[in-house]
Short mmCIF file of C-alpha atoms and ligand atoms in Angstrom, two decimals:
data_model
loop_
_atom_site.label_atom_id
_atom_site.label_comp_id
_atom_site.label_asym_id
_atom_site.label_seq_id
_atom_site.Cartn_x
_atom_site.Cartn_y
_atom_site.Cartn_z
CA MET A 1 -12.37 -5.84 -21.51
CA ALA A 2 -10.96 -3.09 -19.42
CA ASP A 3 -11.80 0.30 -20.36
CA LYS A 4 -9.34 3.12 -20.91
CA ASN A 5 -9.15 4.10 -17.07
CA THR A 6 -8.74 0.69 -15.85
CA LYS A 7 -5.96 0.02 -18.24
CA GLU A 8 -4.22 3.37 -17.18
CA THR A 9 -4.70 2.36 -13.59
CA MET A 10 -3.25 -1.00 -14.14
CA LYS A 11 -0.32 0.48 -15.86
CA LEU A 12 0.51 3.02 -12.99
CA LEU A 13 0.10 0.25 -10.50
CA VAL A 14 2.95 -1.82 -12.22
CA ASP A 15 5.05 1.28 -12.21
CA LEU A 16 4.29 2.07 -8.67
CA VAL A 17 4.99 -1.64 -7.26
CA SER A 18 8.28 -1.59 -9.22
CA ILE A 19 9.57 1.53 -7.32
CA PRO A 20 11.10 0.23 -3.78
CA SER A 21 9.38 1.88 -0.91
CA PRO A 22 9.54 0.19 2.49
CA SER A 23 8.17 2.30 5.26
CA GLY A 24 10.87 4.73 6.09
CA ASN A 25 12.41 4.83 2.83
CA THR A 26 9.73 6.31 0.52
CA ASN A 27 11.35 9.36 -1.23
CA GLU A 28 11.62 7.76 -4.68
CA VAL A 29 7.97 6.80 -4.89
CA ILE A 30 6.58 10.07 -3.53
CA SER A 31 8.55 11.76 -6.06
CA TYR A 32 7.30 9.52 -8.82
CA VAL A 33 3.60 10.58 -7.58
CA GLU A 34 4.61 14.36 -7.14
CA LYS A 35 5.72 14.37 -10.91
CA TYR A 36 2.53 12.61 -11.98
CA LEU A 37 0.50 15.17 -10.23
CA ALA A 38 2.50 18.03 -11.26
CA GLU A 39 2.00 17.08 -14.92
CA LEU A 40 -1.78 17.27 -14.21
CA LYS A 41 -1.40 20.67 -12.66
CA VAL A 42 -2.64 19.52 -9.33
CA GLU A 43 -1.14 21.51 -6.30
CA THR A 44 0.75 19.20 -4.05
CA LYS A 45 2.88 19.66 -0.86
CA ARG A 46 4.90 17.23 1.14
CA ASN A 47 4.52 17.14 4.83
CA ARG A 48 7.46 16.68 7.13
CA LYS A 49 6.97 12.85 7.53
CA GLY A 50 7.52 12.71 3.73
CA GLY A 51 3.84 12.08 2.76
CA LEU A 52 2.26 13.95 -0.26
CA ILE A 53 -1.09 16.03 -0.10
CA ALA A 54 -2.90 16.91 -3.34
CA THR A 55 -5.73 19.31 -2.92
CA ILE A 56 -8.63 20.14 -5.50
CA GLU A 57 -10.79 22.98 -4.79
CA GLY A 58 -14.32 22.46 -4.50
CA GLN A 59 -17.62 24.47 -4.81
CA ASP A 60 -17.76 24.76 -1.08
CA SER A 61 -14.33 25.27 0.57
CA SER A 62 -15.69 25.73 4.10
CA GLN A 63 -16.28 21.86 4.52
CA HIS A 64 -13.44 19.39 3.39
CA ARG A 65 -13.28 15.71 2.46
CA MET A 66 -9.82 13.79 2.65
CA LEU A 67 -9.12 10.59 1.08
CA THR A 68 -5.97 8.56 1.68
CA ALA A 69 -4.01 5.57 0.42
CA HIS A 70 -0.39 4.65 1.35
CA VAL A 71 2.72 4.06 -0.76
CA ASP A 72 4.91 2.58 1.94
CA THR A 73 5.26 -1.19 1.86
CA LEU A 74 6.59 -4.07 4.00
CA GLY A 75 10.45 -4.37 3.89
CA ALA A 76 13.45 -5.02 5.96
CA MET A 77 16.44 -3.37 7.59
CA VAL A 78 19.99 -4.66 7.90
CA LYS A 79 20.15 -5.98 11.44
CA GLU A 80 23.67 -7.38 11.58
CA ILE A 81 26.51 -7.98 9.25
CA LYS A 82 27.29 -11.67 9.98
CA SER A 83 30.90 -13.26 9.82
CA ASN A 84 29.79 -15.78 7.54
CA GLY A 85 29.15 -12.97 4.80
CA ARG A 86 25.56 -13.11 5.02
CA LEU A 87 23.15 -10.43 6.67
CA LYS A 88 20.83 -10.69 9.52
CA ILE A 89 17.46 -8.67 8.90
CA ASP A 90 15.03 -6.84 11.02
CA LEU A 91 11.32 -6.79 9.64
CA ILE A 92 9.46 -3.59 8.66
CA GLY A 93 5.83 -3.90 9.06
CA GLY A 94 3.57 -7.06 10.33
CA PHE A 95 4.32 -10.11 8.32
CA LYS A 96 6.03 -13.61 8.67
CA TYR A 97 9.50 -14.71 7.75
CA ASN A 98 8.11 -17.64 5.95
CA SER A 99 6.42 -15.07 3.40
CA ILE A 100 9.73 -13.89 2.08
CA GLU A 101 11.76 -17.11 1.92
CA GLY A 102 13.46 -17.38 -1.30
CA GLU A 103 12.66 -13.86 -2.23
CA TYR A 104 15.14 -11.76 -4.30
CA CYS A 105 15.82 -8.60 -2.65
CA GLN A 106 17.76 -5.32 -2.87
CA ILE A 107 19.97 -3.58 -0.17
CA GLU A 108 20.32 0.12 -0.42
CA THR A 109 23.45 1.50 1.03
CA SER A 110 23.57 5.03 2.64
CA SER A 111 25.12 6.33 -0.45
CA GLY A 112 22.42 5.10 -2.59
CA LYS A 113 24.31 1.96 -4.16
CA LYS A 114 21.92 -0.84 -4.84
CA ILE A 115 23.01 -4.42 -4.16
CA THR A 116 20.94 -7.66 -4.90
CA GLY A 117 20.74 -10.65 -2.88
CA THR A 118 18.27 -13.55 -1.94
CA ILE A 119 16.46 -14.19 1.46
CA LEU A 120 17.01 -17.74 2.51
CA MET A 121 17.24 -19.98 5.26
CA HIS A 122 20.64 -20.51 6.82
CA GLN A 123 19.81 -24.17 6.54
CA THR A 124 18.63 -24.29 2.74
CA SER A 125 20.55 -26.81 1.30
CA VAL A 126 19.01 -30.34 1.63
CA HIS A 127 22.34 -31.89 0.79
CA VAL A 128 23.84 -30.40 3.77
CA TYR A 129 21.10 -29.77 6.54
CA LYS A 130 18.99 -32.39 7.75
CA ASP A 131 16.26 -30.06 9.25
CA ALA A 132 16.11 -27.79 6.16
CA GLY A 133 12.30 -28.33 5.93
CA LYS A 134 11.70 -28.25 9.78
CA ALA A 135 13.88 -25.42 11.11
CA GLU A 136 11.90 -22.35 12.25
CA ARG A 137 11.62 -19.75 9.97
CA ASN A 138 12.77 -16.72 11.97
CA GLN A 139 15.22 -13.86 12.44
CA GLU A 140 17.77 -16.04 13.64
CA ASN A 141 17.68 -18.65 10.94
CA MET A 142 17.03 -16.52 8.05
CA GLU A 143 19.76 -14.32 6.14
CA ILE A 144 20.55 -12.50 3.16
CA ARG A 145 23.03 -14.11 0.62
CA LEU A 146 24.39 -11.13 -1.33
CA ASP A 147 25.29 -11.47 -4.99
CA GLU A 148 28.87 -10.46 -4.47
CA LYS A 149 31.87 -12.30 -3.64
CA VAL A 150 31.78 -11.82 0.05
CA HIS A 151 33.32 -14.35 2.79
CA ASN A 152 33.11 -12.16 6.01
CA ALA A 153 31.83 -9.22 7.55
CA GLU A 154 34.95 -7.13 6.05
CA ASP A 155 34.01 -8.02 2.62
CA ILE A 156 30.49 -7.02 3.13
CA ARG A 157 31.61 -3.58 4.92
CA ALA A 158 33.93 -3.01 1.92
CA LEU A 159 30.75 -2.80 -0.29
CA GLY A 160 29.43 0.10 1.88
CA ILE A 161 26.82 -2.13 3.54
CA GLU A 162 26.03 -0.99 7.10
CA VAL A 163 23.48 -1.81 9.78
CA GLY A 164 20.45 0.22 8.97
CA ASP A 165 20.50 -0.11 5.21
CA PHE A 166 16.99 -0.60 3.84
CA VAL A 167 15.98 -3.95 2.23
CA SER A 168 13.23 -4.15 -0.29
CA PHE A 169 11.64 -7.35 -1.78
CA ASP A 170 11.28 -8.09 -5.63
CA PRO A 171 7.70 -7.09 -6.46
CA ARG A 172 7.55 -9.73 -8.80
CA VAL A 173 4.50 -8.06 -10.64
CA GLU A 174 2.59 -9.82 -13.37
CA VAL A 175 -0.70 -9.09 -15.12
CA THR A 176 -2.27 -12.04 -16.39
CA PRO A 177 -4.36 -12.35 -19.64
CA SER A 178 -7.45 -13.24 -17.35
CA GLY A 179 -7.10 -9.90 -15.56
CA PHE A 180 -5.44 -10.71 -12.37
CA ILE A 181 -2.59 -8.68 -11.18
CA LYS A 182 -0.05 -10.46 -8.84
CA SER A 183 2.68 -8.52 -6.83
CA ARG A 184 4.05 -7.94 -3.37
CA HIS A 185 2.91 -4.40 -2.46
CA LEU A 186 -0.62 -4.40 -4.02
CA ASP A 187 -1.18 -3.17 -0.43
CA ASP A 188 -1.82 -0.57 -0.70
CA LYS A 189 -0.27 0.63 -4.30
CA ALA A 190 -3.59 -0.70 -5.95
CA SER A 191 -5.58 2.00 -4.00
CA VAL A 192 -2.72 4.68 -4.80
CA ALA A 193 -3.11 3.93 -8.50
CA ILE A 194 -6.83 4.17 -8.26
CA LEU A 195 -6.64 7.55 -6.57
CA LEU A 196 -4.09 9.03 -8.92
CA GLN A 197 -6.38 7.85 -11.82
CA LEU A 198 -9.40 9.31 -10.22
CA ILE A 199 -7.62 12.52 -9.91
CA LYS A 200 -6.44 12.39 -13.62
CA GLN A 201 -10.16 11.73 -14.62
CA ILE A 202 -11.44 14.68 -12.58
CA LYS A 203 -8.91 17.24 -14.10
CA ASN A 204 -9.21 15.81 -17.61
CA GLU A 205 -13.16 15.71 -17.42
CA ASN A 206 -13.31 19.14 -15.69
CA ILE A 207 -15.44 17.61 -12.78
CA GLN A 208 -16.42 20.08 -10.47
CA LEU A 209 -16.08 18.60 -6.82
CA PRO A 210 -18.75 19.70 -4.25
CA TYR A 211 -16.31 20.22 -1.58
CA THR A 212 -12.57 20.87 -1.34
CA THR A 213 -10.94 17.48 -1.47
CA HIS A 214 -7.49 16.71 -0.25
CA PHE A 215 -5.78 13.39 -1.30
CA LEU A 216 -3.10 12.32 1.01
CA ILE A 217 -0.50 9.88 -0.32
CA SER A 218 0.73 8.61 3.02
CA ASN A 219 3.98 6.92 3.64
CA ASN A 220 3.93 5.42 7.11
CA GLU A 221 0.75 3.03 7.27
CA GLU A 222 2.44 -0.06 7.60
CA ILE A 223 3.91 1.14 11.05
CA GLY A 224 0.64 2.79 12.00
CA TYR A 225 0.91 6.43 11.80
CA GLY A 226 0.81 7.34 8.05
CA GLY A 227 -2.22 9.30 7.58
CA ASN A 228 -2.91 10.67 11.15
CA SER A 229 -1.84 14.21 10.43
CA ASN A 230 -2.24 17.21 8.12
CA ILE A 231 -6.08 16.80 8.41
CA THR A 232 -7.42 20.44 7.78
CA PRO A 233 -9.68 21.63 10.58
CA GLU A 234 -12.62 21.91 7.77
CA THR A 235 -12.09 18.18 7.19
CA VAL A 236 -15.55 16.53 7.83
CA GLU A 237 -15.18 13.06 6.23
CA TYR A 238 -11.79 10.99 6.10
CA LEU A 239 -11.89 7.76 3.74
CA ALA A 240 -9.05 5.33 3.86
CA VAL A 241 -8.72 3.57 0.63
CA ASP A 242 -6.75 0.50 1.54
CA MET A 243 -6.90 -3.20 0.79
CA GLY A 244 -9.81 -5.61 1.84
CA ALA A 245 -8.93 -8.56 3.90
CA ILE A 246 -9.76 -11.93 2.12
CA GLY A 247 -9.78 -15.27 4.19
CA ASP A 248 -12.10 -17.69 6.00
CA GLY A 249 -15.29 -16.28 6.91
CA GLN A 250 -14.71 -13.13 5.01
CA THR A 251 -16.98 -11.54 2.40
CA THR A 252 -14.40 -9.69 0.62
CA ASP A 253 -12.98 -10.99 -2.75
CA GLU A 254 -10.81 -10.14 -5.63
CA TYR A 255 -13.66 -9.04 -7.75
CA THR A 256 -15.87 -6.44 -5.78
CA VAL A 257 -14.90 -3.18 -3.78
CA SER A 258 -14.94 -4.12 -0.02
CA ILE A 259 -16.57 -1.69 2.40
CA CYS A 260 -15.22 -2.09 5.93
CA VAL A 261 -17.80 -1.98 8.78
CA LYS A 262 -15.41 -2.74 11.56
CA ASP A 263 -11.70 -3.78 12.12
CA ALA A 264 -9.54 -4.15 15.12
CA SER A 265 -10.10 -0.29 15.89
CA GLY A 266 -13.89 -0.81 16.09
CA PRO A 267 -16.65 0.17 13.98
CA TYR A 268 -16.09 2.73 11.18
CA HIS A 269 -18.69 5.63 10.83
CA TYR A 270 -22.02 4.26 10.39
CA GLY A 271 -23.55 7.12 8.34
CA LEU A 272 -20.57 7.15 6.06
CA ARG A 273 -20.86 3.42 5.70
CA LYS A 274 -24.48 3.67 4.76
CA ASN A 275 -23.94 6.50 2.34
CA LEU A 276 -21.31 4.37 0.67
CA VAL A 277 -23.63 1.37 0.38
CA ARG A 278 -26.36 3.74 -1.07
CA LEU A 279 -23.84 4.93 -3.64
CA ALA A 280 -22.76 1.48 -4.61
CA GLU A 281 -26.33 0.26 -4.83
CA GLU A 282 -27.56 3.21 -7.07
CA ASN A 283 -24.87 3.08 -9.53
CA ASN A 284 -24.73 -0.75 -9.92
CA ILE A 285 -21.29 -1.29 -8.12
CA GLU A 286 -20.41 -4.66 -6.80
CA TYR A 287 -19.75 -4.47 -3.24
CA LYS A 288 -19.15 -6.44 -0.01
CA LEU A 289 -19.51 -5.31 3.58
CA ASP A 290 -16.97 -6.72 5.81
CA ILE A 291 -15.15 -7.00 9.05
CA TYR A 292 -11.38 -7.18 9.22
CA PRO A 293 -9.93 -9.05 12.41
CA PHE A 294 -6.39 -8.10 12.51
CA TYR A 295 -6.40 -4.62 10.82
CA GLY A 296 -6.15 -0.88 11.31
CA SER A 297 -5.99 1.82 8.76
CA ASP A 298 -4.82 5.28 8.21
CA ALA A 299 -8.48 6.49 9.21
CA SER A 300 -8.40 4.56 12.38
CA ALA A 301 -5.03 6.09 13.17
CA ALA A 302 -6.37 9.65 12.46
CA ILE A 303 -9.45 9.04 14.85
CA ARG A 304 -6.94 7.84 17.54
CA SER A 305 -4.84 10.69 17.25
CA GLY A 306 -7.68 12.88 18.30
CA HIS A 307 -9.19 14.07 14.97
CA ASP A 308 -12.93 14.94 15.15
CA ILE A 309 -13.80 13.36 11.73
CA VAL A 310 -16.30 10.92 10.22
CA HIS A 311 -14.18 7.91 9.11
CA GLY A 312 -14.47 5.11 6.70
CA LEU A 313 -12.49 2.51 5.05
CA ILE A 314 -12.95 0.79 1.58
CA GLY A 315 -10.63 -1.00 -0.96
CA PRO A 316 -10.10 -3.67 -3.52
CA GLY A 317 -9.93 -7.18 -2.07
CA ILE A 318 -6.35 -8.38 -1.93
CA ASP A 319 -5.65 -12.18 -1.62
CA SER A 320 -2.77 -13.55 0.69
CA SER A 321 -2.07 -10.09 2.17
CA HIS A 322 1.38 -9.21 3.37
CA ALA A 323 2.58 -12.00 1.31
CA PHE A 324 1.85 -13.22 -2.08
CA GLU A 325 -0.68 -10.77 -3.10
CA ARG A 326 -3.21 -10.73 -5.82
CA THR A 327 -6.49 -9.07 -6.96
CA HIS A 328 -8.60 -8.85 -10.25
CA GLU A 329 -9.21 -5.81 -12.43
CA SER A 330 -12.92 -6.07 -11.54
CA SER A 331 -11.88 -5.21 -7.95
CA ILE A 332 -9.96 -2.17 -9.04
CA VAL A 333 -12.94 -1.07 -11.33
CA ASN A 334 -15.67 -1.33 -8.61
CA THR A 335 -13.35 0.56 -6.19
CA ALA A 336 -12.55 3.27 -8.82
CA LYS A 337 -16.43 3.44 -9.62
CA LEU A 338 -17.51 3.76 -5.98
CA LEU A 339 -14.84 6.65 -5.35
CA PHE A 340 -15.82 8.45 -8.45
CA HIS A 341 -19.42 8.64 -7.21
CA TYR A 342 -18.22 9.35 -3.60
CA VAL A 343 -16.07 12.33 -4.22
CA GLN A 344 -19.04 13.88 -6.06
CA SER A 345 -21.61 13.14 -3.34
CA ASN A 346 -22.94 14.92 -0.25
CA LEU A 347 -21.36 15.01 3.04
CA VAL A 348 -22.91 12.67 5.59
CA LEU A 349 -23.15 15.76 8.15
ZN1 ZN B 401 -2.33 -1.40 3.70
#
């Protein structure tokens, strides 16, 4: 059975995935995190990009450590108001149209009004369209059917919908009795929930951290530049906590913590990786070393933007990423344990 920390993390995760937060429209979820941390009396500040930084003073304030996880998710934007009373969309983040076919969604107008709909192929009805199964799933063929009586573009505009309105996808979150959690957006809200629970544990148990530690809840990772700023000059180590990628040839699974050794950006810092492995072994944490072929993280974005830091990447294994995601609570437990020991460990340099 899951321990108290894991239960709280799972609950937090359900709350987080239920708040719409496509990259570019993350204010509501950041406010949720801000409130959570304020209740724990943790000092936070927002950066101009809209991310949130929480800082906990350590014994040594001359050298810092930074951890990050991102709250932004995949989503879409209204691209065109069509004359047939449907909406054409433009995708936010890297994913395929087939992974959102049939998905319930919500459009947020600029005045804050929420209107629901369903993402469908134009040629969905098999009683009408011969090529319903074969037609390409792409921007041209897919559209939003609004749950409103609309017949043309004027009807849609009368609802207040305009080009540029954000579209978020139904999270469809479910925790099963067997310990799985299914939802869109486990990437990377699973890691955000783990970090928030870790901060809570540090505060509640009065844990003295060896170094001043920053927790950056970034809000632009899916579009490439979430965590590449607000890194203090004292920061030595920068650890991104983000999903582990599962698939053919991958070692990552839904039960362990994945330690990334290399992704599309190149190898992560060798010394930090070895430290993470040592911490896992010393504390009986189940882990996998892995390479993610089509992947970049906030840590690699930070390196690319010119920061002289030691960078690493770990996270829970997420199946069917950027689509119908799932992980198991054991992956959450192993990731949380590794982070708990990591924040109390010595720096690599
Ligand atoms: Zn991610």
